Coordinates of C-alpha atoms in Angstrom, one line a residue:
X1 CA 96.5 101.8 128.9
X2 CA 96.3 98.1 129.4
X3 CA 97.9 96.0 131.7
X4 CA 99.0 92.9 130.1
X5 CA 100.6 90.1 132.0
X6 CA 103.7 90.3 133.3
X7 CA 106.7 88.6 131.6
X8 CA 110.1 88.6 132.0
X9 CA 113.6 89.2 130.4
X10 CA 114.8 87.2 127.9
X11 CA 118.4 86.7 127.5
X12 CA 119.9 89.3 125.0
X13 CA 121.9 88.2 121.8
X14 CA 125.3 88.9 121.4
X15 CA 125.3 92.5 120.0
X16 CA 126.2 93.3 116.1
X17 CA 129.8 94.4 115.6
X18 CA 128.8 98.4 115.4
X19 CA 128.1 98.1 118.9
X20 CA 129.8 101.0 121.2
X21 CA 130.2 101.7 124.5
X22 CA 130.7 105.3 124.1
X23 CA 128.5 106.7 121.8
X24 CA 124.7 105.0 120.5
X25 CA 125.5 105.4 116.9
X26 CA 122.5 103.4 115.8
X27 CA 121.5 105.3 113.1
X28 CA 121.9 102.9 110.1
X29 CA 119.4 100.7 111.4
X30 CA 122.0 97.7 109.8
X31 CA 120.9 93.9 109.7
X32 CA 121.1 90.6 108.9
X33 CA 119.1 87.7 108.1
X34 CA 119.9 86.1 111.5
X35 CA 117.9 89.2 112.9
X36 CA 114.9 88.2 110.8
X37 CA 114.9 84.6 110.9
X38 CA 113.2 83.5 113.9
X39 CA 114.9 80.5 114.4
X40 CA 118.3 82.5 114.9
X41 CA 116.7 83.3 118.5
X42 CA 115.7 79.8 120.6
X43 CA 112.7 79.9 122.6
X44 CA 111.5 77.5 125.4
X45 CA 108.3 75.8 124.8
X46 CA 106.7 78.0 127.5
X47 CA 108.0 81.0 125.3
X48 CA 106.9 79.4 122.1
X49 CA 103.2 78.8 123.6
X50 CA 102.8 82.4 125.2
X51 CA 101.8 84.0 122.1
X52 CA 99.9 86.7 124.2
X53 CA 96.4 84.9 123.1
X54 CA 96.0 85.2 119.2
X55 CA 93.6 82.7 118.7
X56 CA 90.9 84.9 121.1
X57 CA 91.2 87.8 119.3
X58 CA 87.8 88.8 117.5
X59 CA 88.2 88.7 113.4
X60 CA 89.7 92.5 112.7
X61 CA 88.6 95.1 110.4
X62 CA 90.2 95.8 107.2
X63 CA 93.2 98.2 107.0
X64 CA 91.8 99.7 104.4
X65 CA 88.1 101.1 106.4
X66 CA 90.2 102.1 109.1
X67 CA 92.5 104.4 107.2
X68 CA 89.0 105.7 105.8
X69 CA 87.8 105.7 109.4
X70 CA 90.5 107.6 111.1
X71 CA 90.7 110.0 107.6
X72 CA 86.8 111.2 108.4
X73 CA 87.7 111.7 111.5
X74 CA 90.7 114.1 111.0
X75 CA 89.0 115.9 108.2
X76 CA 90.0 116.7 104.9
X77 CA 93.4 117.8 105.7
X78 CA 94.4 115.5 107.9
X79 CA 96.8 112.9 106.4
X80 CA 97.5 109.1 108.0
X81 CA 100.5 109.3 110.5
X82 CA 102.1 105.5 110.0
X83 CA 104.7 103.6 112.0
X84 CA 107.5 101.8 109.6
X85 CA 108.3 98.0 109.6
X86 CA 111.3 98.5 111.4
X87 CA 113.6 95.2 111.6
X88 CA 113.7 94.3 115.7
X89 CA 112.2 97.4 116.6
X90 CA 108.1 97.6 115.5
X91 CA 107.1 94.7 117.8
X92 CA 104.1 95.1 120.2
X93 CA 105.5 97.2 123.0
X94 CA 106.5 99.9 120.2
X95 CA 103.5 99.8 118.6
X96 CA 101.4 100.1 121.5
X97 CA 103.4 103.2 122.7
X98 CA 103.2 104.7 119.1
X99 CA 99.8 104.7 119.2
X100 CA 99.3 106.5 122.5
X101 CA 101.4 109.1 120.3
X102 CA 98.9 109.9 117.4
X103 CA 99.9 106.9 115.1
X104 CA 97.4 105.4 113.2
X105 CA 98.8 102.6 111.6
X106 CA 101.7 100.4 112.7
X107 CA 103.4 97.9 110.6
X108 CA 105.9 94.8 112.2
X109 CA 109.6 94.9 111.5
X110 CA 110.3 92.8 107.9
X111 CA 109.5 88.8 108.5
X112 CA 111.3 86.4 106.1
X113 CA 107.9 84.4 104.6
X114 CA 109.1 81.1 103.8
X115 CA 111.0 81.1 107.1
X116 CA 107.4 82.1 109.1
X117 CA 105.4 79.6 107.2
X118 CA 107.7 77.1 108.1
X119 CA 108.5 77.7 111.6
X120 CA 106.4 77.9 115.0
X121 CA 109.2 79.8 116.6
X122 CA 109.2 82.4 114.3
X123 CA 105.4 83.0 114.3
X124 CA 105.8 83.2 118.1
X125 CA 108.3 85.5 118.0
X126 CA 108.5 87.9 115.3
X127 CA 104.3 88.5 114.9
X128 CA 103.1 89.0 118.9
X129 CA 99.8 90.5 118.9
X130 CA 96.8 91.3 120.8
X131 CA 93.5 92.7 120.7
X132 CA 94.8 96.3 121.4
X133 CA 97.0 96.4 118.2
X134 CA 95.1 97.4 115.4
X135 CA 95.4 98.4 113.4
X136 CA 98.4 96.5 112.1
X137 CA 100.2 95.3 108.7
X138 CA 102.2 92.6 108.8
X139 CA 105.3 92.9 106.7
X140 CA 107.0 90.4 104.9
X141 CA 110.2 89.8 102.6
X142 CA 109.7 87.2 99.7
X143 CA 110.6 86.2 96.5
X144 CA 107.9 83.8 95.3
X145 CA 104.1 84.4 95.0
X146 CA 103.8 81.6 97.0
X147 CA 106.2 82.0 99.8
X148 CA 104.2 85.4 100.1
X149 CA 100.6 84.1 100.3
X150 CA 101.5 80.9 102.2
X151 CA 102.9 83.5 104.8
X152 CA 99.4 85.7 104.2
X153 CA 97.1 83.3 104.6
X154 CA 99.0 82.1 108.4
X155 CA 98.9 86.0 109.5
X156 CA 95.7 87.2 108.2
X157 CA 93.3 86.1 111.1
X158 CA 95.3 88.3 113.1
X159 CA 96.1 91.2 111.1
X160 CA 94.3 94.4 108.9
X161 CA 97.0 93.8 106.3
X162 CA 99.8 92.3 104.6
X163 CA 102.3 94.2 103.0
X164 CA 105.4 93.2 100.8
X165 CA 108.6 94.6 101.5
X166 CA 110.2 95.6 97.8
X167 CA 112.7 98.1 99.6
X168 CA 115.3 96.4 101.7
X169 CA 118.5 97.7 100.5
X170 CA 121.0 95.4 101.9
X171 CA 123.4 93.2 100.4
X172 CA 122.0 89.9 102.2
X173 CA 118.4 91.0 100.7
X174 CA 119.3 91.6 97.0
X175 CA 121.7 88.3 97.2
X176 CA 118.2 86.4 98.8
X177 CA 116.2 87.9 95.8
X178 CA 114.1 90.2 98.4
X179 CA 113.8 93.5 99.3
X180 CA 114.7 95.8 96.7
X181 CA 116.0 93.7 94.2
X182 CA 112.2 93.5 93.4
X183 CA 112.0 97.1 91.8
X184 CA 114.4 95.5 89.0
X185 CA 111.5 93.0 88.7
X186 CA 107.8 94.0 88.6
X187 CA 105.9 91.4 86.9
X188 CA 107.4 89.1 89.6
X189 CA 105.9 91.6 92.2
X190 CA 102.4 91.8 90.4
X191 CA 102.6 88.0 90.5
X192 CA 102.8 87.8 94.0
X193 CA 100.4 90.7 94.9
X194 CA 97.8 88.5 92.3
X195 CA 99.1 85.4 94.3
X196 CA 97.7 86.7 97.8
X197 CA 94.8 88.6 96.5
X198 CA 93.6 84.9 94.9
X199 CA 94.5 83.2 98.4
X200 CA 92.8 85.4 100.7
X201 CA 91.0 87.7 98.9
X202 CA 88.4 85.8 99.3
X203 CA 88.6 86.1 102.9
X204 CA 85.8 88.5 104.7
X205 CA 87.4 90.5 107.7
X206 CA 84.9 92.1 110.5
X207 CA 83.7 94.9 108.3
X208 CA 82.8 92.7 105.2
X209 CA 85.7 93.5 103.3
X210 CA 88.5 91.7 101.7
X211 CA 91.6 91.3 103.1
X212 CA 94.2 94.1 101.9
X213 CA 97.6 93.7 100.4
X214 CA 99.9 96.4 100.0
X215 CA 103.4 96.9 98.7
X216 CA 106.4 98.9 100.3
X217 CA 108.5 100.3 97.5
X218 CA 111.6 102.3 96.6
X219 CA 111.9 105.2 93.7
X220 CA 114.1 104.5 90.8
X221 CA 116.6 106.2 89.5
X222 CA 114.0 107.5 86.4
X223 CA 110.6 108.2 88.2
X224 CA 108.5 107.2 85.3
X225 CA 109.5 103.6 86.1
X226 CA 108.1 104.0 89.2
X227 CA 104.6 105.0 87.8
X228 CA 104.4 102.0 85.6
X229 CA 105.9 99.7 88.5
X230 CA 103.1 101.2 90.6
X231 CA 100.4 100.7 87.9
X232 CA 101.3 97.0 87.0
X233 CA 100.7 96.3 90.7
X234 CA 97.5 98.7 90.5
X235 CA 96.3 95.9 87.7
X236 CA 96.0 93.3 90.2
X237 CA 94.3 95.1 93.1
X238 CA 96.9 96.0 95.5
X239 CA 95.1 98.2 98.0
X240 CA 98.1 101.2 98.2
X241 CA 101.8 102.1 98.1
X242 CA 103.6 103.3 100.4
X243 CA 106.8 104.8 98.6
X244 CA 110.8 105.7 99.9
X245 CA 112.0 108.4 98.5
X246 CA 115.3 107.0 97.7
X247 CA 116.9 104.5 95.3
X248 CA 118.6 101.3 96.5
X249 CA 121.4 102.9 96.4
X250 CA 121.2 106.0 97.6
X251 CA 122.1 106.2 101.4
X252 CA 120.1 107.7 104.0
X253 CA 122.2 110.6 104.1
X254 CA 121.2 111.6 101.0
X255 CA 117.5 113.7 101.0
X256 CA 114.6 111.9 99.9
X257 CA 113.1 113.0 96.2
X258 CA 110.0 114.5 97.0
X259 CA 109.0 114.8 93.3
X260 CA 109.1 111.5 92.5
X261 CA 107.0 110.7 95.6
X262 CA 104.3 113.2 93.7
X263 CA 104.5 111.8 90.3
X264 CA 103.3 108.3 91.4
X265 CA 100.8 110.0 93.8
X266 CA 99.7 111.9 90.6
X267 CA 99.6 108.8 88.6
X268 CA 97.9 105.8 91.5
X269 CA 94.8 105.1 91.5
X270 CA 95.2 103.6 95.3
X271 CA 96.3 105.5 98.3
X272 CA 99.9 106.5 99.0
X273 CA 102.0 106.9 101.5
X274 CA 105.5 109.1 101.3
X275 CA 108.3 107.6 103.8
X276 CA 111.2 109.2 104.0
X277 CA 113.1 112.0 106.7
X278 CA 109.9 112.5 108.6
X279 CA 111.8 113.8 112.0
X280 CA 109.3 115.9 112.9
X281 CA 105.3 116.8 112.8
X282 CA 106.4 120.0 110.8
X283 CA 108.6 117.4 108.2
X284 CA 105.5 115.6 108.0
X285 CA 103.3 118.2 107.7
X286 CA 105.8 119.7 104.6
X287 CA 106.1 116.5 102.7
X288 CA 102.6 115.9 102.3
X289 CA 102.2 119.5 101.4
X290 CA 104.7 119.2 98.6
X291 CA 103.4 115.1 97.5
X292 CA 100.0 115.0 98.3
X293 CA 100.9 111.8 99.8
X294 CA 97.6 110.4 101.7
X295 CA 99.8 109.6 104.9
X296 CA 103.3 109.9 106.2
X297 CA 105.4 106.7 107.2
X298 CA 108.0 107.1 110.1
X299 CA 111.3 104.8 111.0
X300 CA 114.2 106.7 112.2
X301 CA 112.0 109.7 113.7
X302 CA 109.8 107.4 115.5
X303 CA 112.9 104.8 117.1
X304 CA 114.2 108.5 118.0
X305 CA 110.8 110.5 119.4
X306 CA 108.0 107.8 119.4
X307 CA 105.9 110.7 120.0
X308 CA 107.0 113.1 117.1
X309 CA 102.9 113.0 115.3
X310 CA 101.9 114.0 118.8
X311 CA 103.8 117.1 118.1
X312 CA 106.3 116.6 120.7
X313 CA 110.1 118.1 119.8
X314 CA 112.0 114.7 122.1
X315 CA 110.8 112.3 123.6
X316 CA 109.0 112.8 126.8
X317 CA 109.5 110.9 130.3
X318 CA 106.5 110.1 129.8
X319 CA 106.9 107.7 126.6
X320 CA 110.0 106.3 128.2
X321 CA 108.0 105.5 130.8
X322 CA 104.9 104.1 129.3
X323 CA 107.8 101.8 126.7
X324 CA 109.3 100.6 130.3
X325 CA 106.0 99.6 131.6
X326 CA 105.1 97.9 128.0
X327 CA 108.0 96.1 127.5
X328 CA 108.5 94.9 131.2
X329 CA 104.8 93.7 130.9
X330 CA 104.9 92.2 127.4
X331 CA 108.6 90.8 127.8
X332 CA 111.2 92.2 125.4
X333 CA 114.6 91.1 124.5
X334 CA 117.2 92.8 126.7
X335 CA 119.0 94.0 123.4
X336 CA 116.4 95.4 121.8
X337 CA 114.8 97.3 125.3
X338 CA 117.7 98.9 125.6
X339 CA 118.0 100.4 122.5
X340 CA 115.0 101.3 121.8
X341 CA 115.7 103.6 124.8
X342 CA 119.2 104.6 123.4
X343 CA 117.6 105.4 120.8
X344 CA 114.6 107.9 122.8
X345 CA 116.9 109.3 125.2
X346 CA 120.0 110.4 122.5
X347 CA 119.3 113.6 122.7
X348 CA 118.9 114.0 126.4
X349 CA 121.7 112.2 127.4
X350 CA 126.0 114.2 127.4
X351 CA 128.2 111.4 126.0
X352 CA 129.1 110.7 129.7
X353 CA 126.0 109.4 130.5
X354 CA 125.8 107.6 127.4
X355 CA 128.9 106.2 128.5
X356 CA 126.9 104.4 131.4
X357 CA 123.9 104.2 130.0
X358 CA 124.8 101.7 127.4
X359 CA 126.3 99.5 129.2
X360 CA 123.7 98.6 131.9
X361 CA 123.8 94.7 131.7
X362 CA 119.8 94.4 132.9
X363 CA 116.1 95.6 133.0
X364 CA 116.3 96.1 136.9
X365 CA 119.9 98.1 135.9
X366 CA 118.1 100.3 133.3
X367 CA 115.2 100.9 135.6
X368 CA 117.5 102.0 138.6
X369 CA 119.3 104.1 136.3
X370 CA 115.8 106.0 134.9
X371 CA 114.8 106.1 138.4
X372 CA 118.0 107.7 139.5
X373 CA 118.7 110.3 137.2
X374 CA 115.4 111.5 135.8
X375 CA 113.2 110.6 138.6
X376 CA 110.9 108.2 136.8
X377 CA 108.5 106.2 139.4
X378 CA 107.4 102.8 137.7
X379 CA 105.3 101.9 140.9
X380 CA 102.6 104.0 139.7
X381 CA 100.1 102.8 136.9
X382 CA 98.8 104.8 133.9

């Protein structure tokens, strides 16, 4: 593992109103656009100029030869295990851990585009990278083609991928013209996907290549829609899907529809990707047995057991330990450290010790606490 340099703590934001003391309940993975506009979160100038050293990182490979890399290497029935955009969550300490863990490819949490091509602070704080992070996508939310590949064209020296987010299902989003009010509008999406590809397509990564766009997508209600939305974006090179199993509407409580995963998988012409209740490596395993998806995308499962493509039933010490060290090294929002570790040790922890657990003020707190009870020792290096 590396050792990056040591940052520390940054003050945490106030927490969202679902908060509670005595139970995680953090499974709606709810947001707003404060907690995806970088400018909600003020950062000193040090912060703002300690981007973890972007601008040495050697031009990256294309998304699109690693998959085919790490597919020869895993043989013909191996399938790509993929880490979700996950809003506050997939930053660089995540994705570093998830990768130690059998992921292959990482995405980072949704990014507002015109917000990001407008601001410093955002750059600096919702796309932190390094050498060791590849491959990643970056993620963004947009409604205009050139929102998009203004945003594209900033994040593609740094990247293997862009990806546009047509699956947000929250009010704010669909109100904004983003997330998934884009399935209602897919000549608008194949605009933008034909607005990047002109804008840096003609952009040669490490491997010769062109730089890859993709599109994150929900089902509709009638599959066949789904097909034709995929095949309008098909028409203007996007390099795969990746595909939720569930309307806009539907709530995560409701099972994803594996069939309609399958049609557009019958139908592409690119690689797809199934996301969707993927809590397990046997869940993972069964979807792309029943889609023939090309890779499986995890959110929940992974925020839950970062290890779960490893094989692993919870989360081990040993993944707690190696986020600890991660985030401790990288720096990491106080709010967002100690739920990701809510999150990892929910099914470890009696509602007593959640009780106490969650509301540990600090990183010193949280590492006592680890320390104490299941006799985690942070002085040693992996």
């Amino acid at each position: 593992m590396s050792s990056p340099q040591a940052s520390s703590y940054q003050q945490p934001p106030q927490p969202p109103s679902s908060y509670s003391s005595h139970a995680h309940h953090l499974h709606g993975l709810h947001y707003s656009r404060r907690d995806v506009d970088g400018d909600s979160v003020p950062m000193s100038p040090d912060d703002a100029e300690d981007n973890y050293g972007p601008t040495h990182i050697p031009p990256p490979k294309s998304a699109v030869t690693l998959m085919r890399e790490a597919k020869e290497r895993k043989g013909s029935d191996g399938y790509m295990a993929i880490c979700a955009p996950m809003v506050r969550y997939s930053k660089l300490p995540f994705r570093e851990l998830v990768r130690t863990y059998g992921v292959d490819l990482a995405y980072t949490p949704m990014i507002l585009a015109d917000v990001y091509k407008h601001s410093v602070y955002s750059r600096d704080l919702e796309f932190r990278t390094n050498a060791a992070d590849s491959p990643v996508v970056v993620q963004f939310a947009a409604s205009t083609g050139v929102d998009l590949a203004d945003a594209a064209e900033l994040a593609a020296p740094y990247s293997n991928g862009v990806d546009l987010n047509c699956g947000c299902p929250q009010r704010w989003a669909i109100s904004e013209k983003i997330g998934s009010y884009l399935m209602e509008d897919p000549e608008r999406v194949r605009d933008m996907v034909r607005q990047v590809k002109a804008r840096v397509g003609g952009m040669r990564m490490a491997d010769g290549e062109p730089y890859p766009v993709s599109v994150k997508i929900r089902v509709h209600a009638d599959p066949r829609r789904t097909v034709e939305f995929v095949k309008r974006a098909e028409s203007v090179g996007v390099d795969w899907v990746t595909v939720h199993g569930r309307t806009a509407k539907q709530r995560s409580t409701e099972p994803v529809d594996l069939d309609a995963i399958k049609l557009v998988k019958e139908n592409a012409s690119v690689p797809v990707f199934a996301n969707g209740d993927v809590f397990s490596l046997e869940d993972a395993d069964r979807i792309v047995a029943h889609t023939r998806a090309d890779g499986v995308m995890a959110a929940r499962g992974l925020l839950e057991n970062p290890a779960l493509f490893a094989g692993y039933k919870h989360t081990p010490m040993s993944a707690v330990q190696d986020f600890v060290r991660l985030s401790t090294a990288y720096g990491s929002v106080h709010f967002i450290f100690h739920h990701h570790l809510m999150y990892m040790l929910e099914s470890s922890m009696s509602r007593a010790e959640k009780k106490t657990f969650n509301i540990l003020s600090s990183g010193p707190a949280i590492i006592d606490y680890l320390q104490g009870h299941y006799g985690l020792d942070f002085s040693k290096r992996t």
